Amino acid sequence: MNHAKRTKRIIVSAKTADGKAFDIKYRRTDANSIVILNKVDSATKIKVSVLAKEPLEDKTWYKTAQSVARVLMMVRNVSLSYRNQYSMALPGFKPMIGNIFGQRSGMGAMSPGLDFAFGFIGDSYIDKARENGWLLMNDSLATPATTNRTEDLQLRATLEPVRNFKIDLNASRAMTTARSVQYMYAGNPTTQSGTFTMTTLSLKSAFEGSGNASNGYHSPSFERFCKSLDGFREKVEARYAGAIYPQGTALAGQKFDAANGAVNKYSADVMVPAFLSAYTSMGDGGMSIFPSLSKLLPNWTIKYSGLSKLPWFRDVFKSVNVNHAYKSVYAVGSYSSYSTFMEYMNGLGFITDATTGNPTPSSMFNVSTVSINESFSPLLGVDMTFHNNLTAKLEYRQTRVLSLSMTSVQLNESSSNDWVIGMGYKVNNFDFFGLLGNGNKARKVKGKKTGTDEKKSNNNSRNNRSGFNTDLNLRLDLSFRKQAAICRDIASMTSAASSGNSAFKLSFAADYTLSRLLTMSFYYDRQTNTPLLSSSSYPTTTQDFGLSLKFSLTR
Protein backbone atom coordinates (compact mmCIF):
# COMPACT_ATOMS: atom_id res chain seq x y z
CA MET A 1 0.00 0.00 0.00
CA ASN A 2 1.41 3.41 -1.00
CA HIS A 3 0.65 6.30 1.37
CA ALA A 4 3.06 8.99 0.00
CA LYS A 5 3.74 10.50 3.43
CA ARG A 6 7.52 10.55 2.84
CA THR A 7 8.30 9.37 6.34
CA LYS A 8 8.57 6.16 8.33
CA ARG A 9 7.14 7.87 11.43
CA ILE A 10 3.49 7.03 10.81
CA ILE A 11 0.33 6.03 12.66
CA VAL A 12 -1.69 3.31 10.88
CA SER A 13 -5.29 2.44 11.80
CA ALA A 14 -8.01 0.42 10.06
CA LYS A 15 -11.78 -0.14 10.21
CA THR A 16 -14.07 -2.74 8.67
CA ALA A 17 -17.00 -1.96 6.36
CA ASP A 18 -19.42 -1.76 9.32
CA GLY A 19 -17.19 0.77 11.14
CA LYS A 20 -15.58 -1.56 13.66
CA ALA A 21 -11.89 -1.20 14.51
CA PHE A 22 -9.64 -3.71 12.82
CA ASP A 23 -6.37 -4.87 14.35
CA ILE A 24 -4.00 -4.29 11.47
CA LYS A 25 -0.49 -5.65 11.28
CA TYR A 26 1.97 -4.06 8.87
CA ARG A 27 5.62 -3.55 8.00
CA ARG A 28 7.26 -0.38 6.70
CA THR A 29 9.10 -0.94 3.44
CA ASP A 30 10.22 2.63 2.75
CA ALA A 31 9.17 6.21 3.45
CA ASN A 32 6.15 5.96 1.13
CA SER A 33 4.71 2.42 1.45
CA ILE A 34 3.81 -0.35 3.85
CA VAL A 35 2.99 -4.05 3.52
CA ILE A 36 -0.11 -5.37 5.32
CA LEU A 37 0.62 -8.68 7.07
CA ASN A 38 -2.86 -9.75 8.28
CA LYS A 39 -4.02 -13.24 7.19
CA VAL A 40 -7.78 -13.93 6.91
CA ASP A 41 -9.83 -16.87 5.61
CA SER A 42 -12.06 -14.84 3.28
CA ALA A 43 -11.98 -11.51 1.56
CA THR A 44 -12.31 -8.66 4.06
CA LYS A 45 -12.88 -5.08 3.17
CA ILE A 46 -11.11 -2.57 5.45
CA LYS A 47 -10.44 1.13 5.32
CA VAL A 48 -6.81 2.01 6.21
CA SER A 49 -5.80 5.46 7.49
CA VAL A 50 -2.15 6.57 7.56
CA LEU A 51 -1.16 9.71 9.48
CA ALA A 52 2.38 11.16 9.59
CA LYS A 53 3.82 11.89 13.01
CA GLU A 54 5.52 15.18 13.80
CA PRO A 55 9.20 15.03 12.69
CA LEU A 56 11.66 14.48 15.52
CA GLU A 57 13.67 17.44 14.29
CA ASP A 58 10.76 19.71 15.30
CA LYS A 59 10.61 18.45 18.87
CA THR A 60 12.42 20.45 21.55
CA TRP A 61 13.50 17.39 23.53
CA TYR A 62 15.01 15.83 20.42
CA LYS A 63 16.98 18.96 19.57
CA THR A 64 18.25 19.12 23.14
CA ALA A 65 19.21 15.44 23.11
CA GLN A 66 21.03 15.90 19.80
CA SER A 67 22.98 18.86 21.19
CA VAL A 68 23.90 16.97 24.37
CA ALA A 69 24.97 13.91 22.38
CA ARG A 70 27.05 16.11 20.09
CA VAL A 71 28.89 17.60 23.07
CA LEU A 72 29.41 14.18 24.65
CA MET A 73 30.89 12.86 21.41
CA MET A 74 32.88 15.98 20.50
CA VAL A 75 36.22 14.20 21.01
CA ARG A 76 37.06 12.97 17.50
CA ASN A 77 40.66 11.92 17.90
CA VAL A 78 43.20 11.50 20.70
CA SER A 79 46.84 10.55 20.31
CA LEU A 80 49.71 10.13 22.76
CA SER A 81 53.37 9.78 21.89
CA TYR A 82 56.16 9.17 24.39
CA ARG A 83 59.83 8.79 23.47
CA ASN A 84 62.58 7.86 25.93
CA GLN A 85 66.05 7.64 24.47
CA TYR A 86 69.10 6.73 26.57
CA SER A 87 72.75 6.29 25.67
CA MET A 88 75.93 5.60 27.64
CA ALA A 89 79.63 5.80 26.90
CA LEU A 90 81.78 3.96 29.45
CA PRO A 91 85.55 4.25 28.80
CA GLY A 92 88.04 2.11 30.71
CA PHE A 93 85.96 -1.08 30.52
CA LYS A 94 88.39 -4.00 31.06
CA PRO A 95 86.60 -7.34 30.31
CA MET A 96 86.59 -8.77 26.83
CA ILE A 97 83.29 -9.22 25.02
CA GLY A 98 82.05 -12.78 24.55
CA ASN A 99 80.19 -14.50 21.72
CA ILE A 100 76.86 -15.32 23.38
CA PHE A 101 74.80 -12.15 23.78
CA GLY A 102 78.11 -10.36 24.13
CA GLN A 103 78.75 -11.99 27.54
CA ARG A 104 82.01 -13.31 28.92
CA SER A 105 82.74 -15.00 32.23
CA GLY A 106 85.96 -15.05 34.20
CA MET A 107 85.59 -11.79 36.10
CA GLY A 108 82.86 -12.68 38.57
CA ALA A 109 79.43 -12.33 37.02
CA MET A 110 78.91 -12.32 33.29
CA SER A 111 80.20 -9.11 31.79
CA PRO A 112 79.00 -6.66 30.65
CA GLY A 113 75.72 -8.26 31.77
CA LEU A 114 72.47 -9.16 30.06
CA ASP A 115 70.94 -5.89 31.20
CA PHE A 116 73.59 -4.02 29.20
CA ALA A 117 73.19 -6.32 26.19
CA PHE A 118 69.44 -5.67 25.97
CA GLY A 119 69.60 -1.99 26.90
CA PHE A 120 67.93 -2.22 30.32
CA ILE A 121 70.41 -0.02 32.14
CA GLY A 122 70.57 3.36 33.84
CA ASP A 123 73.14 5.52 35.55
CA SER A 124 73.38 2.91 38.33
CA TYR A 125 75.20 0.59 35.88
CA ILE A 126 78.36 2.65 36.43
CA ASP A 127 78.28 1.72 40.13
CA LYS A 128 77.65 -1.92 39.22
CA ALA A 129 80.63 -2.01 36.86
CA ARG A 130 82.81 -0.37 39.47
CA GLU A 131 81.80 -2.85 42.20
CA ASN A 132 82.51 -5.84 39.90
CA GLY A 133 85.97 -4.48 39.06
CA TRP A 134 85.19 -4.03 35.37
CA LEU A 135 86.54 -0.47 35.19
CA LEU A 136 90.16 0.65 34.95
CA MET A 137 90.67 2.64 38.15
CA ASN A 138 93.63 4.82 37.29
CA ASP A 139 94.05 8.51 38.03
CA SER A 140 95.85 8.92 34.72
CA LEU A 141 92.62 7.95 32.92
CA ALA A 142 90.56 11.12 33.23
CA THR A 143 87.94 10.38 30.56
CA PRO A 144 84.59 10.35 32.38
CA ALA A 145 81.61 8.12 31.74
CA THR A 146 78.85 10.02 29.97
CA THR A 147 75.13 9.37 29.72
CA ASN A 148 72.47 11.15 27.69
CA ARG A 149 68.73 10.88 28.17
CA THR A 150 65.92 12.42 26.14
CA GLU A 151 62.28 12.33 27.24
CA ASP A 152 59.63 13.65 24.89
CA LEU A 153 55.88 13.55 25.54
CA GLN A 154 53.35 14.68 22.94
CA LEU A 155 49.57 14.82 23.52
CA ARG A 156 47.09 15.71 20.78
CA ALA A 157 43.31 15.79 20.63
CA THR A 158 40.74 16.95 18.08
CA LEU A 159 37.39 18.25 19.29
CA GLU A 160 34.30 19.12 17.27
CA PRO A 161 31.62 20.44 19.64
CA VAL A 162 29.42 21.62 16.75
CA ARG A 163 29.46 20.98 13.04
CA ASN A 164 32.24 22.76 11.09
CA PHE A 165 33.87 23.93 14.34
CA LYS A 166 37.15 22.12 15.05
CA ILE A 167 39.56 22.55 17.94
CA ASP A 168 43.00 20.93 17.82
CA LEU A 169 44.66 20.68 21.23
CA ASN A 170 48.32 19.87 21.67
CA ALA A 171 50.58 19.64 24.71
CA SER A 172 54.24 18.68 24.90
CA ARG A 173 57.00 18.28 27.45
CA ALA A 174 60.61 17.57 26.48
CA MET A 175 63.68 17.25 28.65
CA THR A 176 67.28 16.38 27.79
CA THR A 177 69.82 15.40 30.44
CA ALA A 178 73.55 14.86 29.98
CA ARG A 179 75.65 13.55 32.88
CA SER A 180 79.41 13.20 33.23
CA VAL A 181 80.68 10.83 35.95
CA GLN A 182 84.33 10.76 37.08
CA TYR A 183 84.11 7.18 38.34
CA MET A 184 87.87 6.86 38.88
CA TYR A 185 87.74 9.30 41.84
CA ALA A 186 86.23 8.75 45.26
CA GLY A 187 82.61 9.81 45.52
CA ASN A 188 82.02 9.62 41.74
CA PRO A 189 82.09 13.42 41.09
CA THR A 190 79.19 14.12 38.74
CA THR A 191 78.20 17.09 36.61
CA GLN A 192 74.90 17.44 34.81
CA SER A 193 73.50 19.69 32.10
CA GLY A 194 70.48 19.77 29.84
CA THR A 195 67.48 21.63 28.41
CA PHE A 196 63.76 21.73 29.18
CA THR A 197 60.63 22.83 27.27
CA MET A 198 56.96 22.58 28.19
CA THR A 199 53.70 24.01 26.86
CA THR A 200 51.85 26.33 29.20
CA LEU A 201 49.29 29.15 29.28
CA SER A 202 50.40 32.76 29.75
CA LEU A 203 47.09 34.45 28.98
CA LYS A 204 46.92 36.34 32.27
CA SER A 205 49.47 38.85 30.98
CA ALA A 206 49.06 38.46 27.22
CA PHE A 207 46.96 41.57 26.56
CA GLU A 208 48.18 44.02 29.19
CA GLY A 209 50.68 45.64 26.83
CA SER A 210 54.23 46.86 27.38
CA GLY A 211 53.36 50.39 28.44
CA ASN A 212 54.84 53.52 26.88
CA ALA A 213 57.47 56.15 27.56
CA SER A 214 55.05 58.44 29.42
CA ASN A 215 54.31 55.84 32.12
CA GLY A 216 57.82 54.36 32.21
CA TYR A 217 56.72 51.25 30.26
CA HIS A 218 54.68 50.15 33.23
CA SER A 219 53.68 46.48 33.40
CA PRO A 220 51.36 45.15 36.14
CA SER A 221 52.75 41.62 35.75
CA PHE A 222 56.36 42.79 36.12
CA GLU A 223 55.45 44.78 39.20
CA ARG A 224 53.65 41.77 40.67
CA PHE A 225 56.67 39.59 39.90
CA CYS A 226 59.13 41.91 41.63
CA LYS A 227 56.96 42.29 44.72
CA SER A 228 56.60 38.51 45.08
CA LEU A 229 60.35 37.81 45.24
CA ASP A 230 60.61 38.35 49.00
CA GLY A 231 57.76 35.93 49.64
CA PHE A 232 59.28 33.23 47.44
CA ARG A 233 62.70 33.72 49.06
CA GLU A 234 61.13 33.10 52.45
CA LYS A 235 59.44 29.95 51.13
CA VAL A 236 62.73 28.58 49.84
CA GLU A 237 64.56 29.42 53.07
CA ALA A 238 61.82 27.76 55.13
CA ARG A 239 62.65 24.44 53.47
CA TYR A 240 66.08 24.54 55.12
CA ALA A 241 64.71 24.84 58.65
CA GLY A 242 66.54 22.37 60.87
CA ALA A 243 69.04 21.44 58.15
CA ILE A 244 72.58 20.42 59.11
CA TYR A 245 75.53 21.61 57.06
CA PRO A 246 77.00 18.61 55.20
CA GLN A 247 80.43 17.11 55.75
CA GLY A 248 83.23 18.64 53.78
CA THR A 249 82.10 22.23 54.34
CA ALA A 250 83.48 24.90 56.65
CA LEU A 251 80.40 24.58 58.90
CA ALA A 252 80.03 20.79 58.82
CA GLY A 253 77.74 19.41 61.50
CA GLN A 254 76.32 22.80 62.51
CA LYS A 255 72.69 23.77 62.21
CA PHE A 256 71.68 25.97 59.30
CA ASP A 257 71.82 29.68 60.11
CA ALA A 258 70.84 32.33 57.55
CA ALA A 259 73.46 34.63 59.07
CA ASN A 260 76.17 32.40 57.60
CA GLY A 261 74.66 32.62 54.14
CA ALA A 262 70.99 33.12 53.28
CA VAL A 263 69.03 32.23 50.15
CA ASN A 264 69.86 34.66 47.37
CA LYS A 265 66.81 36.71 46.41
CA TYR A 266 67.97 36.85 42.80
CA SER A 267 68.84 33.18 42.43
CA ALA A 268 67.05 30.85 40.04
CA ASP A 269 65.47 29.01 43.02
CA VAL A 270 63.54 32.19 43.84
CA MET A 271 63.09 34.09 40.58
CA VAL A 272 61.99 31.22 38.32
CA PRO A 273 59.02 30.11 40.51
CA ALA A 274 58.03 33.77 40.97
CA PHE A 275 58.30 34.29 37.20
CA LEU A 276 56.05 31.31 36.46
CA SER A 277 53.53 32.41 39.07
CA ALA A 278 53.32 35.97 37.71
CA TYR A 279 53.18 35.22 33.99
CA THR A 280 51.68 31.72 33.59
CA SER A 281 48.81 29.60 34.85
CA MET A 282 51.00 26.74 36.07
CA GLY A 283 52.89 28.55 38.85
CA ASP A 284 50.34 28.37 41.68
CA GLY A 285 53.07 28.99 44.21
CA GLY A 286 55.10 25.95 43.10
CA MET A 287 58.80 25.98 43.85
CA SER A 288 60.22 23.87 41.03
CA ILE A 289 62.35 25.24 38.20
CA PHE A 290 61.22 22.27 36.09
CA PRO A 291 57.41 21.95 36.50
CA SER A 292 56.09 18.43 36.83
CA LEU A 293 53.86 16.64 34.32
CA SER A 294 50.77 17.60 36.34
CA LYS A 295 51.40 21.25 35.39
CA LEU A 296 51.26 20.51 31.65
CA LEU A 297 48.77 22.80 29.87
CA PRO A 298 47.61 22.56 26.23
CA ASN A 299 47.84 24.99 23.33
CA TRP A 300 45.25 25.04 20.57
CA THR A 301 44.24 25.77 17.00
CA ILE A 302 40.62 26.66 16.20
CA LYS A 303 38.93 26.69 12.80
CA TYR A 304 35.29 27.44 11.94
CA SER A 305 34.02 26.98 8.39
CA GLY A 306 30.25 27.12 8.90
CA LEU A 307 29.64 30.73 7.90
CA SER A 308 29.42 29.78 4.21
CA LYS A 309 26.30 27.75 5.03
CA LEU A 310 24.33 30.84 6.10
CA PRO A 311 22.00 32.40 3.49
CA TRP A 312 23.76 35.74 2.92
CA PHE A 313 27.27 34.27 3.05
CA ARG A 314 26.26 31.43 0.73
CA ASP A 315 25.18 33.91 -1.94
CA VAL A 316 28.46 35.88 -1.81
CA PHE A 317 31.20 33.43 -0.83
CA LYS A 318 32.28 29.98 -1.87
CA SER A 319 33.95 29.48 1.48
CA VAL A 320 34.63 31.46 4.66
CA ASN A 321 37.07 30.17 7.31
CA VAL A 322 37.65 31.79 10.67
CA ASN A 323 40.98 30.83 12.27
CA HIS A 324 42.63 31.24 15.65
CA ALA A 325 45.78 29.66 17.08
CA TYR A 326 47.58 30.00 20.41
CA LYS A 327 50.97 28.68 21.45
CA SER A 328 52.95 29.30 24.63
CA VAL A 329 56.12 27.42 25.57
CA TYR A 330 58.16 27.70 28.77
CA ALA A 331 61.81 26.87 28.13
CA VAL A 332 64.98 26.49 30.14
CA GLY A 333 67.55 27.14 27.44
CA SER A 334 70.38 25.35 29.20
CA TYR A 335 71.40 24.52 32.73
CA SER A 336 74.34 22.88 34.45
CA SER A 337 75.08 21.58 37.93
CA TYR A 338 77.28 23.37 40.44
CA SER A 339 80.66 21.70 40.89
CA THR A 340 80.62 22.43 44.65
CA PHE A 341 77.05 21.24 45.24
CA MET A 342 76.45 19.00 48.26
CA GLU A 343 72.95 17.56 48.62
CA TYR A 344 70.90 18.00 51.77
CA MET A 345 67.64 16.30 50.74
CA ASN A 346 65.25 16.04 47.77
CA GLY A 347 67.43 18.07 45.43
CA LEU A 348 68.13 20.76 48.02
CA GLY A 349 71.64 21.35 49.21
CA PHE A 350 74.48 23.80 49.58
CA ILE A 351 77.15 25.34 47.36
CA THR A 352 80.33 27.05 48.48
CA ASP A 353 80.21 30.84 48.40
CA ALA A 354 83.18 32.11 46.39
CA THR A 355 83.62 35.16 48.66
CA THR A 356 83.22 33.80 52.21
CA GLY A 357 83.84 30.11 51.62
CA ASN A 358 80.73 29.29 53.66
CA PRO A 359 78.05 26.90 52.38
CA THR A 360 74.96 28.72 51.09
CA PRO A 361 71.60 27.07 50.32
CA SER A 362 70.97 26.36 46.66
CA SER A 363 69.52 23.75 44.37
CA MET A 364 71.81 21.58 42.28
CA PHE A 365 71.41 23.45 39.01
CA ASN A 366 72.82 26.72 37.77
CA VAL A 367 70.11 28.15 35.52
CA SER A 368 71.14 31.34 33.77
CA THR A 369 68.11 32.05 31.54
CA VAL A 370 64.49 30.91 31.23
CA SER A 371 61.95 32.17 28.72
CA ILE A 372 58.29 32.13 27.69
CA ASN A 373 57.55 32.21 23.95
CA GLU A 374 53.94 33.12 23.28
CA SER A 375 52.21 33.64 19.94
CA PHE A 376 48.71 34.21 18.63
CA SER A 377 49.18 33.15 15.02
CA PRO A 378 46.67 34.41 14.29
CA LEU A 379 44.70 35.94 17.13
CA LEU A 380 41.91 36.24 14.58
CA GLY A 381 42.09 35.39 10.91
CA VAL A 382 39.48 35.20 8.14
CA ASP A 383 40.01 33.48 4.78
CA MET A 384 37.38 34.15 2.12
CA THR A 385 36.83 32.87 -1.41
CA PHE A 386 34.22 34.72 -3.50
CA HIS A 387 32.18 33.23 -6.31
CA ASN A 388 34.16 35.29 -8.84
CA ASN A 389 37.45 33.53 -7.83
CA LEU A 390 38.63 36.46 -5.70
CA THR A 391 40.34 35.32 -2.51
CA ALA A 392 40.93 37.53 0.52
CA LYS A 393 42.69 37.09 3.83
CA LEU A 394 42.64 39.25 6.94
CA GLU A 395 44.75 38.38 10.00
CA TYR A 396 45.92 39.91 13.24
CA ARG A 397 48.94 38.25 14.87
CA GLN A 398 50.59 38.87 18.19
CA THR A 399 53.84 37.45 19.55
CA ARG A 400 55.75 37.94 22.77
CA VAL A 401 59.01 36.62 24.18
CA LEU A 402 59.82 36.98 27.89
CA SER A 403 63.42 36.21 28.83
CA LEU A 404 64.44 36.15 32.49
CA SER A 405 68.19 36.40 33.10
CA MET A 406 69.60 35.44 36.50
CA THR A 407 73.04 36.65 35.40
CA SER A 408 72.07 40.27 34.66
CA VAL A 409 68.99 40.23 36.98
CA GLN A 410 66.83 41.55 34.16
CA LEU A 411 63.63 40.64 32.36
CA ASN A 412 63.73 41.33 28.61
CA GLU A 413 60.36 41.57 26.89
CA SER A 414 60.01 41.54 23.10
CA SER A 415 56.63 41.90 21.43
CA SER A 416 55.27 42.34 17.94
CA ASN A 417 51.84 43.06 16.50
CA ASP A 418 51.06 42.26 12.87
CA TRP A 419 48.13 43.19 10.66
CA VAL A 420 48.02 41.27 7.38
CA ILE A 421 45.70 41.78 4.42
CA GLY A 422 46.02 39.58 1.37
CA MET A 423 44.06 39.36 -1.88
CA GLY A 424 44.35 37.10 -4.88
CA TYR A 425 42.54 36.86 -8.20
CA LYS A 426 42.73 34.45 -11.11
CA VAL A 427 41.82 35.59 -14.62
CA ASN A 428 40.83 32.45 -16.49
CA ASN A 429 42.06 31.83 -20.05
CA PHE A 430 43.70 35.24 -20.25
CA ASP A 431 44.81 36.22 -23.79
CA PHE A 432 47.96 38.33 -23.34
CA PHE A 433 47.67 41.00 -26.08
CA GLY A 434 46.31 38.39 -28.47
CA LEU A 435 49.54 36.36 -28.42
CA LEU A 436 47.61 33.13 -28.16
CA GLY A 437 45.49 33.82 -31.21
CA ASN A 438 41.83 33.06 -31.68
CA GLY A 439 42.18 29.71 -29.98
CA ASN A 440 41.70 31.36 -26.61
CA LYS A 441 38.51 33.11 -27.51
CA ALA A 442 35.36 31.61 -26.12
CA ARG A 443 33.24 29.99 -28.80
CA LYS A 444 29.62 30.97 -28.71
CA VAL A 445 27.02 28.26 -28.98
CA LYS A 446 23.50 29.08 -29.97
CA GLY A 447 20.68 27.77 -27.88
CA LYS A 448 20.74 26.36 -24.38
CA LYS A 449 24.02 24.85 -23.12
CA THR A 450 24.08 21.21 -22.29
CA GLY A 451 25.70 19.96 -19.08
CA THR A 452 28.82 18.88 -21.01
CA ASP A 453 29.15 22.24 -22.79
CA GLU A 454 28.74 24.15 -19.54
CA LYS A 455 31.42 22.03 -17.85
CA LYS A 456 33.83 22.75 -20.71
CA SER A 457 33.14 26.49 -20.61
CA ASN A 458 33.81 26.58 -16.85
CA ASN A 459 37.18 24.87 -17.11
CA ASN A 460 39.41 27.41 -15.35
CA SER A 461 42.74 25.66 -15.64
CA ARG A 462 43.07 24.56 -19.30
CA ASN A 463 42.72 26.16 -22.67
CA ASN A 464 41.32 23.64 -25.09
CA ARG A 465 43.23 24.97 -28.10
CA SER A 466 46.61 25.77 -26.50
CA GLY A 467 46.73 22.74 -24.21
CA PHE A 468 48.48 24.50 -21.29
CA ASN A 469 47.53 26.73 -18.40
CA THR A 470 46.75 30.27 -19.59
CA ASP A 471 45.42 31.70 -16.34
CA LEU A 472 46.76 35.00 -14.99
CA ASN A 473 47.36 34.85 -11.24
CA LEU A 474 47.44 38.14 -9.32
CA ARG A 475 48.42 38.55 -5.67
CA LEU A 476 48.50 41.62 -3.41
CA ASP A 477 49.65 41.52 0.23
CA LEU A 478 49.73 44.36 2.75
CA SER A 479 51.23 44.02 6.21
CA PHE A 480 51.98 46.33 9.10
CA ARG A 481 54.21 45.22 11.97
CA LYS A 482 54.95 47.07 15.18
CA GLN A 483 57.60 45.53 17.38
CA ALA A 484 59.39 46.67 20.50
CA ALA A 485 61.90 45.36 23.04
CA ILE A 486 61.75 46.47 26.67
CA CYS A 487 64.54 45.87 29.19
CA ARG A 488 63.25 45.68 32.77
CA ASP A 489 65.69 45.87 35.67
CA ILE A 490 64.46 43.71 38.54
CA ALA A 491 66.55 45.23 41.37
CA SER A 492 65.42 48.82 40.68
CA MET A 493 62.02 47.93 39.17
CA THR A 494 62.64 50.27 36.23
CA SER A 495 62.01 49.70 32.52
CA ALA A 496 63.44 51.21 29.35
CA ALA A 497 62.95 50.62 25.64
CA SER A 498 65.99 49.03 24.01
CA SER A 499 64.85 48.70 20.40
CA GLY A 500 61.83 48.54 18.14
CA ASN A 501 60.36 49.70 14.88
CA SER A 502 57.23 49.97 12.76
CA ALA A 503 57.30 48.32 9.35
CA PHE A 504 54.84 48.62 6.47
CA LYS A 505 55.19 46.23 3.55
CA LEU A 506 53.40 46.06 0.21
CA SER A 507 53.91 43.14 -2.13
CA PHE A 508 52.37 42.59 -5.56
CA ALA A 509 53.02 39.64 -7.86
CA ALA A 510 51.62 38.48 -11.20
CA ASP A 511 52.34 35.12 -12.88
CA TYR A 512 51.48 34.16 -16.43
CA THR A 513 52.44 31.25 -18.69
CA LEU A 514 53.27 32.40 -22.19
CA SER A 515 53.84 28.91 -23.57
CA ARG A 516 54.61 25.40 -22.48
CA LEU A 517 58.23 26.34 -21.86
CA LEU A 518 58.09 30.05 -21.00
CA THR A 519 56.68 31.61 -17.82
CA MET A 520 56.60 35.33 -17.04
CA SER A 521 56.46 36.85 -13.54
CA PHE A 522 56.24 40.44 -12.37
CA TYR A 523 56.75 41.56 -8.79
CA TYR A 524 56.87 44.81 -6.80
CA ASP A 525 57.86 45.07 -3.12
CA ARG A 526 58.01 48.15 -0.94
CA GLN A 527 58.91 48.23 2.76
CA THR A 528 59.12 51.22 5.09
CA ASN A 529 60.74 50.98 8.54
CA THR A 530 60.34 53.63 11.23
CA PRO A 531 62.48 53.09 14.36
CA LEU A 532 61.04 53.34 17.84
CA LEU A 533 64.21 55.06 19.10
CA SER A 534 65.55 57.75 16.79
CA SER A 535 68.94 57.60 18.51
CA SER A 536 69.63 54.01 17.42
CA SER A 537 68.65 54.18 13.73
CA TYR A 538 66.77 56.22 11.15
CA PRO A 539 63.71 55.67 8.93
CA THR A 540 64.35 53.62 5.81
CA THR A 541 62.37 52.74 2.71
CA THR A 542 63.28 49.83 0.47
CA GLN A 543 61.58 48.99 -2.79
CA ASP A 544 62.34 46.66 -5.64
CA PHE A 545 60.50 45.49 -8.71
CA GLY A 546 61.27 43.33 -11.67
CA LEU A 547 60.15 41.17 -14.54
CA SER A 548 61.45 37.63 -14.83
CA LEU A 549 61.19 35.08 -17.63
CA LYS A 550 61.65 31.42 -16.83
CA PHE A 551 62.49 29.04 -19.65
CA SER A 552 62.08 25.35 -18.82
CA LEU A 553 63.08 22.32 -20.89
CA THR A 554 61.41 19.74 -18.64
CA ARG A 555 57.78 20.25 -19.61
Coordinates of C-alpha atoms in Angstrom, one line a residue, residues 22 38-46:
F22 CA -9.6 -3.7 12.8
N38 CA -2.9 -9.8 8.3
K39 CA -4.0 -13.2 7.2
V40 CA -7.8 -13.9 6.9
D41 CA -9.8 -16.9 5.6
S42 CA -12.1 -14.8 3.3
A43 CA -12.0 -11.5 1.6
T44 CA -12.3 -8.7 4.1
K45 CA -12.9 -5.1 3.2
I46 CA -11.1 -2.6 5.4

